[in-house]
Amino acid sequence: SQTIHQWPATLVQPVGSPLSLECTVEGTSNPNLYWYRQAAGRGLQLLFYSVGIGQISSEVPQNLSASRPQDRQFILSSKKLLLSDSGFYLCAWSTNYGYTFGSGTRLTVV
Amino acid sequence: GDSVTQMEGPVTLSEEAFLTINCTYTATGYPSLFWYVQYPGEGLQLLLKATKADDKGSNKGFEATYRKETTSFHLEKGSVQVSDSAVYFCALSGTSGAGSYQLTFGKGTKLSVIP
């Protein structure tokens, strides 16, 4: 079956600290992978998407970066977190057959 | 570019009331349309979808019809339950290029159903 794993579920980090959120998918190959952020009162915003290993497209220039070191692994990173990076981060993948979201990571920057 | 506009909440209804959440879209080509639901503390789950004009998506008593002439995909349910309390997102899929599967979301509508 096709599943998506995202961790951690919650994270509290101080301003200026680094960030690494990981997402892996199972049961599919060569999926399109996405990182979305849901900020309070702003809905879902696409941050990055990837159509293959090492291929990253950024939708919104900001303090974050993404990498895809393996076909089914997608990582969201930051070198120095800002308060405005707080939010709910969702990983997702899609193929011809559908679009699946991970359970999300709630990040609070303090 | 593509965009989705959905009615702003929050929406508060009594149990067994009729629900409508309006959604309209702007897109080039012929996108697929979706409703996602997010229960408290969880990620997004696909509720229903429609891939072409006049298609009706349905699931768990919810329905939405793809109306190309009005560029709308309104979500309806005849009798809501307390367990339907969640945030509902309307979305459309991209229609071209490398991001053709990426979704454009509305801002979400929070529904609270009271007993």
PDB file of C-alpha atoms in Angstrom:
ATOM      1  CA  SER A   1       0.000   0.000   0.000  1.00  0.00           C
ATOM      2  CA  GLN A   2       1.032   3.584  -0.480  1.00  0.00           C
ATOM      3  CA  THR A   3       1.945   5.466   2.666  1.00  0.00           C
ATOM      4  CA  ILE A   4       3.728   8.632   3.616  1.00  0.00           C
ATOM      5  CA  HIS A   5       5.686   9.177   6.816  1.00  0.00           C
ATOM      6  CA  GLN A   6       6.439  12.569   8.234  1.00  0.00           C
ATOM      7  CA  TRP A   7       8.241  13.400  11.451  1.00  0.00           C
ATOM      8  CA  PRO A   8       8.381  14.749  14.020  1.00  0.00           C
ATOM      9  CA  ALA A   9       4.736  15.475  14.759  1.00  0.00           C
ATOM     10  CA  THR A  10       5.519  18.498  16.905  1.00  0.00           C
ATOM     11  CA  LEU A  11       8.631  20.580  17.352  1.00  0.00           C
ATOM     12  CA  VAL A  12       9.544  23.599  19.437  1.00  0.00           C
ATOM     13  CA  GLN A  13      12.719  25.345  18.368  1.00  0.00           C
ATOM     14  CA  PRO A  14      14.418  28.598  19.422  1.00  0.00           C
ATOM     15  CA  VAL A  15      14.933  31.430  16.989  1.00  0.00           C
ATOM     16  CA  GLY A  16      18.208  31.027  15.118  1.00  0.00           C
ATOM     17  CA  SER A  17      18.372  27.256  15.477  1.00  0.00           C
ATOM     18  CA  PRO A  18      18.520  24.900  12.465  1.00  0.00           C
ATOM     19  CA  LEU A  19      15.629  22.801  11.212  1.00  0.00           C
ATOM     20  CA  SER A  20      15.321  19.469   9.481  1.00  0.00           C
ATOM     21  CA  LEU A  21      11.952  17.873   8.728  1.00  0.00           C
ATOM     22  CA  GLU A  22      11.888  14.568   6.927  1.00  0.00           C
ATOM     23  CA  CYS A  23       9.290  12.910   4.766  1.00  0.00           C
ATOM     24  CA  THR A  24       9.444   9.477   3.183  1.00  0.00           C
ATOM     25  CA  VAL A  25       6.971   7.651   0.999  1.00  0.00           C
ATOM     26  CA  GLU A  26       6.386   3.947   0.464  1.00  0.00           C
ATOM     27  CA  GLY A  27       4.603   1.931  -2.160  1.00  0.00           C
ATOM     28  CA  THR A  28       5.282   4.172  -5.110  1.00  0.00           C
ATOM     29  CA  SER A  29       8.173   5.182  -7.330  1.00  0.00           C
ATOM     30  CA  ASN A  30       9.145   8.496  -8.856  1.00  0.00           C
ATOM     31  CA  PRO A  31       6.381  10.479  -7.169  1.00  0.00           C
ATOM     32  CA  ASN A  32       6.099  14.243  -7.288  1.00  0.00           C
ATOM     33  CA  LEU A  33       6.819  15.466  -3.765  1.00  0.00           C
ATOM     34  CA  TYR A  34       5.666  18.663  -2.095  1.00  0.00           C
ATOM     35  CA  TRP A  35       6.125  20.717   1.057  1.00  0.00           C
ATOM     36  CA  TYR A  36       3.215  22.914   2.112  1.00  0.00           C
ATOM     37  CA  ARG A  37       2.927  25.264   5.062  1.00  0.00           C
ATOM     38  CA  GLN A  38      -0.263  26.158   6.826  1.00  0.00           C
ATOM     39  CA  ALA A  39       0.084  29.352   8.814  1.00  0.00           C
ATOM     40  CA  ALA A  40      -2.657  30.620  11.083  1.00  0.00           C
ATOM     41  CA  GLY A  41      -5.384  32.289   9.053  1.00  0.00           C
ATOM     42  CA  ARG A  42      -3.535  31.878   5.766  1.00  0.00           C
ATOM     43  CA  GLY A  43      -4.546  28.516   4.408  1.00  0.00           C
ATOM     44  CA  LEU A  44      -2.086  26.234   2.656  1.00  0.00           C
ATOM     45  CA  GLN A  45       0.913  27.626   0.867  1.00  0.00           C
ATOM     46  CA  LEU A  46       3.081  25.547  -1.472  1.00  0.00           C
ATOM     47  CA  LEU A  47       6.729  25.959  -0.493  1.00  0.00           C
ATOM     48  CA  PHE A  48       8.632  23.472  -2.653  1.00  0.00           C
ATOM     49  CA  TYR A  49       7.975  20.701  -5.096  1.00  0.00           C
ATOM     50  CA  SER A  50      10.174  18.067  -6.673  1.00  0.00           C
ATOM     51  CA  VAL A  51       9.636  15.960  -9.767  1.00  0.00           C
ATOM     52  CA  GLY A  52      12.764  13.838  -9.266  1.00  0.00           C
ATOM     53  CA  ILE A  53      15.944  13.228  -7.297  1.00  0.00           C
ATOM     54  CA  GLY A  54      17.889  16.450  -6.854  1.00  0.00           C
ATOM     55  CA  GLN A  55      15.206  18.505  -8.614  1.00  0.00           C
ATOM     56  CA  ILE A  56      13.702  21.176  -6.394  1.00  0.00           C
ATOM     57  CA  SER A  57      11.444  24.058  -7.378  1.00  0.00           C
ATOM     58  CA  SER A  58      10.781  26.851  -4.913  1.00  0.00           C
ATOM     59  CA  GLU A  59       7.440  28.569  -5.015  1.00  0.00           C
ATOM     60  CA  VAL A  60       8.075  31.140  -2.326  1.00  0.00           C
ATOM     61  CA  PRO A  61      11.543  32.606  -1.643  1.00  0.00           C
ATOM     62  CA  GLN A  62      12.223  32.529   2.076  1.00  0.00           C
ATOM     63  CA  ASN A  63      14.300  31.202   4.907  1.00  0.00           C
ATOM     64  CA  LEU A  64      13.754  27.549   4.021  1.00  0.00           C
ATOM     65  CA  SER A  65      15.289  25.054   1.602  1.00  0.00           C
ATOM     66  CA  ALA A  66      14.418  21.563   0.439  1.00  0.00           C
ATOM     67  CA  SER A  67      16.372  18.576  -0.780  1.00  0.00           C
ATOM     68  CA  ARG A  68      15.537  15.228  -2.328  1.00  0.00           C
ATOM     69  CA  PRO A  69      18.513  12.916  -1.808  1.00  0.00           C
ATOM     70  CA  GLN A  70      16.569   9.772  -2.703  1.00  0.00           C
ATOM     71  CA  ASP A  71      13.547   9.042  -4.857  1.00  0.00           C
ATOM     72  CA  ARG A  72      11.202   8.678  -1.901  1.00  0.00           C
ATOM     73  CA  GLN A  73      12.773  11.091   0.592  1.00  0.00           C
ATOM     74  CA  PHE A  74      12.082  14.804   0.829  1.00  0.00           C
ATOM     75  CA  ILE A  75      13.682  17.039   3.437  1.00  0.00           C
ATOM     76  CA  LEU A  76      12.793  20.559   4.519  1.00  0.00           C
ATOM     77  CA  SER A  77      15.581  22.547   6.160  1.00  0.00           C
ATOM     78  CA  SER A  78      16.574  25.870   7.556  1.00  0.00           C
ATOM     79  CA  LYS A  79      19.940  27.105   8.793  1.00  0.00           C
ATOM     80  CA  LYS A  80      18.426  29.697  11.141  1.00  0.00           C
ATOM     81  CA  LEU A  81      14.768  29.691  12.089  1.00  0.00           C
ATOM     82  CA  LEU A  82      12.717  32.856  12.327  1.00  0.00           C
ATOM     83  CA  LEU A  83       9.607  33.422  14.406  1.00  0.00           C
ATOM     84  CA  SER A  84       7.642  33.677  11.160  1.00  0.00           C
ATOM     85  CA  ASP A  85       8.596  30.081  10.306  1.00  0.00           C
ATOM     86  CA  SER A  86       6.098  28.815  12.870  1.00  0.00           C
ATOM     87  CA  GLY A  87       3.273  26.844  11.317  1.00  0.00           C
ATOM     88  CA  PHE A  88       1.983  23.456  10.332  1.00  0.00           C
ATOM     89  CA  TYR A  89       4.134  21.794   7.668  1.00  0.00           C
ATOM     90  CA  LEU A  90       2.677  19.146   5.411  1.00  0.00           C
ATOM     91  CA  CYS A  91       4.506  16.814   3.085  1.00  0.00           C
ATOM     92  CA  ALA A  92       2.597  15.347   0.155  1.00  0.00           C
ATOM     93  CA  TRP A  93       3.153  13.206  -2.881  1.00  0.00           C
ATOM     94  CA  SER A  94       1.274  12.720  -6.086  1.00  0.00           C
ATOM     95  CA  THR A  95       1.210  10.390  -9.029  1.00  0.00           C
ATOM     96  CA  ASN A  96      -1.256   9.917 -11.849  1.00  0.00           C
ATOM     97  CA  TYR A  97      -3.551   8.226  -9.377  1.00  0.00           C
ATOM     98  CA  GLY A  98      -3.828  10.719  -6.604  1.00  0.00           C
ATOM     99  CA  TYR A  99      -2.457  13.071  -4.034  1.00  0.00           C
ATOM    100  CA  THR A 100      -1.639  12.003  -0.456  1.00  0.00           C
ATOM    101  CA  PHE A 101      -0.681  14.115   2.535  1.00  0.00           C
ATOM    102  CA  GLY A 102       1.406  13.252   5.544  1.00  0.00           C
ATOM    103  CA  SER A 103       0.099  13.849   9.037  1.00  0.00           C
ATOM    104  CA  GLY A 104       2.019  17.092   9.402  1.00  0.00           C
ATOM    105  CA  THR A 105       4.576  18.687  11.720  1.00  0.00           C
ATOM    106  CA  ARG A 106       3.547  21.524  13.989  1.00  0.00           C
ATOM    107  CA  LEU A 107       6.563  23.808  14.352  1.00  0.00           C
ATOM    108  CA  THR A 108       6.656  26.507  16.994  1.00  0.00           C
ATOM    109  CA  VAL A 109       9.594  28.877  16.919  1.00  0.00           C
ATOM    110  CA  VAL A 110      10.132  30.604  20.250  1.00  0.00           C
TER     111      VAL A 110
ATOM    112  CA  GLY B   1      -2.370  31.973 -12.299  1.00  0.00           C
ATOM    113  CA  ASP B   2      -4.711  29.435 -10.771  1.00  0.00           C
ATOM    114  CA  SER B   3      -6.675  30.466  -7.694  1.00  0.00           C
ATOM    115  CA  VAL B   4      -9.388  29.167  -5.413  1.00  0.00           C
ATOM    116  CA  THR B   5     -11.801  31.284  -3.407  1.00  0.00           C
ATOM    117  CA  GLN B   6     -13.916  29.724  -0.706  1.00  0.00           C
ATOM    118  CA  MET B   7     -16.281  31.236   1.781  1.00  0.00           C
ATOM    119  CA  GLU B   8     -14.623  32.405   4.940  1.00  0.00           C
ATOM    120  CA  GLY B   9     -15.609  30.947   8.241  1.00  0.00           C
ATOM    121  CA  PRO B  10     -15.993  30.067  10.844  1.00  0.00           C
ATOM    122  CA  VAL B  11     -19.312  28.393  10.190  1.00  0.00           C
ATOM    123  CA  THR B  12     -21.307  27.177  13.176  1.00  0.00           C
ATOM    124  CA  LEU B  13     -24.295  24.893  12.650  1.00  0.00           C
ATOM    125  CA  SER B  14     -26.575  22.834  14.817  1.00  0.00           C
ATOM    126  CA  GLU B  15     -26.546  19.077  14.386  1.00  0.00           C
ATOM    127  CA  GLU B  16     -28.705  17.894  11.450  1.00  0.00           C
ATOM    128  CA  ALA B  17     -28.580  21.289   9.744  1.00  0.00           C
ATOM    129  CA  PHE B  18     -27.885  21.650   6.018  1.00  0.00           C
ATOM    130  CA  LEU B  19     -24.358  22.641   5.050  1.00  0.00           C
ATOM    131  CA  THR B  20     -23.108  24.573   2.062  1.00  0.00           C
ATOM    132  CA  ILE B  21     -19.540  25.801   1.692  1.00  0.00           C
ATOM    133  CA  ASN B  22     -19.062  27.831  -1.466  1.00  0.00           C
ATOM    134  CA  CYS B  23     -15.989  27.447  -3.642  1.00  0.00           C
ATOM    135  CA  THR B  24     -15.150  29.134  -6.927  1.00  0.00           C
ATOM    136  CA  TYR B  25     -12.000  28.856  -8.959  1.00  0.00           C
ATOM    137  CA  THR B  26      -9.955  30.502 -11.676  1.00  0.00           C
ATOM    138  CA  ALA B  27      -7.825  28.293 -13.867  1.00  0.00           C
ATOM    139  CA  THR B  28      -6.596  27.842 -17.390  1.00  0.00           C
ATOM    140  CA  GLY B  29      -7.483  24.573 -19.001  1.00  0.00           C
ATOM    141  CA  TYR B  30      -9.597  21.951 -17.255  1.00  0.00           C
ATOM    142  CA  PRO B  31      -8.410  21.292 -13.726  1.00  0.00           C
ATOM    143  CA  SER B  32      -9.531  18.563 -11.392  1.00  0.00           C
ATOM    144  CA  LEU B  33     -11.301  19.815  -8.286  1.00  0.00           C
ATOM    145  CA  PHE B  34     -11.056  18.532  -4.737  1.00  0.00           C
ATOM    146  CA  TRP B  35     -12.375  18.957  -1.244  1.00  0.00           C
ATOM    147  CA  TYR B  36     -10.009  18.088   1.587  1.00  0.00           C
ATOM    148  CA  VAL B  37     -10.886  17.870   5.257  1.00  0.00           C
ATOM    149  CA  GLN B  38      -8.597  18.485   8.219  1.00  0.00           C
ATOM    150  CA  TYR B  39      -9.759  17.221  11.578  1.00  0.00           C
ATOM    151  CA  PRO B  40      -8.271  18.861  14.684  1.00  0.00           C
ATOM    152  CA  GLY B  41      -4.579  18.080  15.075  1.00  0.00           C
ATOM    153  CA  GLU B  42      -4.377  15.998  11.906  1.00  0.00           C
ATOM    154  CA  GLY B  43      -3.175  16.342   8.341  1.00  0.00           C
ATOM    155  CA  LEU B  44      -5.363  16.654   5.280  1.00  0.00           C
ATOM    156  CA  GLN B  45      -7.561  13.892   3.985  1.00  0.00           C
ATOM    157  CA  LEU B  46      -9.195  13.767   0.598  1.00  0.00           C
ATOM    158  CA  LEU B  47     -12.943  14.044   1.037  1.00  0.00           C
ATOM    159  CA  LEU B  48     -14.069  13.968  -2.585  1.00  0.00           C
ATOM    160  CA  LYS B  49     -13.027  14.959  -6.058  1.00  0.00           C
ATOM    161  CA  ALA B  50     -14.298  15.576  -9.567  1.00  0.00           C
ATOM    162  CA  THR B  51     -12.175  15.455 -12.679  1.00  0.00           C
ATOM    163  CA  LYS B  52     -14.410  16.943 -15.364  1.00  0.00           C
ATOM    164  CA  ALA B  53     -17.377  19.211 -15.869  1.00  0.00           C
ATOM    165  CA  ASP B  54     -20.703  18.009 -14.446  1.00  0.00           C
ATOM    166  CA  ASP B  55     -19.014  15.268 -12.425  1.00  0.00           C
ATOM    167  CA  LYS B  56     -20.349  14.885  -8.911  1.00  0.00           C
ATOM    168  CA  GLY B  57     -17.985  13.814  -6.178  1.00  0.00           C
ATOM    169  CA  SER B  58     -19.474  12.276  -3.059  1.00  0.00           C
ATOM    170  CA  ASN B  59     -18.277  10.722   0.187  1.00  0.00           C
ATOM    171  CA  LYS B  60     -19.592  10.378   3.754  1.00  0.00           C
ATOM    172  CA  GLY B  61     -22.803  12.204   2.828  1.00  0.00           C
ATOM    173  CA  PHE B  62     -20.938  15.158   1.323  1.00  0.00           C
ATOM    174  CA  GLU B  63     -21.410  16.098  -2.316  1.00  0.00           C
ATOM    175  CA  ALA B  64     -19.968  18.625  -4.747  1.00  0.00           C
ATOM    176  CA  THR B  65     -20.644  19.121  -8.453  1.00  0.00           C
ATOM    177  CA  TYR B  66     -18.080  20.473 -10.917  1.00  0.00           C
ATOM    178  CA  ARG B  67     -19.823  23.419 -12.587  1.00  0.00           C
ATOM    179  CA  LYS B  68     -17.724  24.736 -15.439  1.00  0.00           C
ATOM    180  CA  GLU B  69     -20.223  27.432 -16.430  1.00  0.00           C
ATOM    181  CA  THR B  70     -20.042  29.026 -12.991  1.00  0.00           C
ATOM    182  CA  THR B  71     -16.489  27.828 -12.192  1.00  0.00           C
ATOM    183  CA  SER B  72     -17.762  26.479  -8.901  1.00  0.00           C
ATOM    184  CA  PHE B  73     -17.468  23.362  -6.754  1.00  0.00           C
ATOM    185  CA  HIS B  74     -19.686  23.989  -3.738  1.00  0.00           C
ATOM    186  CA  LEU B  75     -19.644  21.448  -0.909  1.00  0.00           C
ATOM    187  CA  GLU B  76     -22.991  20.310   0.516  1.00  0.00           C
ATOM    188  CA  LYS B  77     -24.286  17.937   3.140  1.00  0.00           C
ATOM    189  CA  GLY B  78     -27.899  17.447   4.006  1.00  0.00           C
ATOM    190  CA  SER B  79     -27.506  16.745   7.717  1.00  0.00           C
ATOM    191  CA  VAL B  80     -24.281  17.522   9.540  1.00  0.00           C
ATOM    192  CA  GLN B  81     -23.039  15.731  12.642  1.00  0.00           C
ATOM    193  CA  VAL B  82     -20.794  16.846  15.471  1.00  0.00           C
ATOM    194  CA  SER B  83     -18.087  14.588  14.010  1.00  0.00           C
ATOM    195  CA  ASP B  84     -18.065  16.743  10.848  1.00  0.00           C
ATOM    196  CA  SER B  85     -16.447  19.582  12.785  1.00  0.00           C
ATOM    197  CA  ALA B  86     -13.215  20.277  10.916  1.00  0.00           C
ATOM    198  CA  VAL B  87     -11.571  22.640   8.468  1.00  0.00           C
ATOM    199  CA  TYR B  88     -12.565  22.123   4.834  1.00  0.00           C
ATOM    200  CA  PHE B  89     -10.324  23.080   1.934  1.00  0.00           C
ATOM    201  CA  CYS B  90     -11.314  23.442  -1.683  1.00  0.00           C
ATOM    202  CA  ALA B  91      -8.475  22.820  -4.133  1.00  0.00           C
ATOM    203  CA  LEU B  92      -7.700  22.437  -7.800  1.00  0.00           C
ATOM    204  CA  SER B  93      -4.917  20.633  -9.572  1.00  0.00           C
ATOM    205  CA  GLY B  94      -2.523  22.370 -11.885  1.00  0.00           C
ATOM    206  CA  THR B  95      -3.188  21.916 -15.547  1.00  0.00           C
ATOM    207  CA  SER B  96       0.211  22.147 -17.209  1.00  0.00           C
ATOM    208  CA  GLY B  97       3.958  21.950 -16.903  1.00  0.00           C
ATOM    209  CA  ALA B  98       6.153  20.329 -14.306  1.00  0.00           C
ATOM    210  CA  GLY B  99       3.775  21.347 -11.535  1.00  0.00           C
ATOM    211  CA  SER B 100       0.769  19.846 -13.215  1.00  0.00           C
ATOM    212  CA  TYR B 101      -0.050  17.781 -10.173  1.00  0.00           C
ATOM    213  CA  GLN B 102       0.435  20.510  -7.602  1.00  0.00           C
ATOM    214  CA  LEU B 103      -2.634  21.684  -5.785  1.00  0.00           C
ATOM    215  CA  THR B 104      -3.814  25.243  -5.292  1.00  0.00           C
ATOM    216  CA  PHE B 105      -5.867  25.567  -2.112  1.00  0.00           C
ATOM    217  CA  GLY B 106      -8.464  27.908  -0.821  1.00  0.00           C
ATOM    218  CA  LYS B 107      -7.885  29.382   2.630  1.00  0.00           C
ATOM    219  CA  GLY B 108     -10.091  26.840   4.337  1.00  0.00           C
ATOM    220  CA  THR B 109     -13.429  27.066   6.118  1.00  0.00           C
ATOM    221  CA  LYS B 110     -13.716  26.014   9.727  1.00  0.00           C
ATOM    222  CA  LEU B 111     -16.960  24.220  10.507  1.00  0.00           C
ATOM    223  CA  SER B 112     -18.189  23.723  14.042  1.00  0.00           C
ATOM    224  CA  VAL B 113     -21.261  21.583  14.625  1.00  0.00           C
ATOM    225  CA  ILE B 114     -22.953  21.896  17.994  1.00  0.00           C
ATOM    226  CA  PRO B 115     -25.275  19.294  19.510  1.00  0.00           C
TER     227      PRO B 115
END
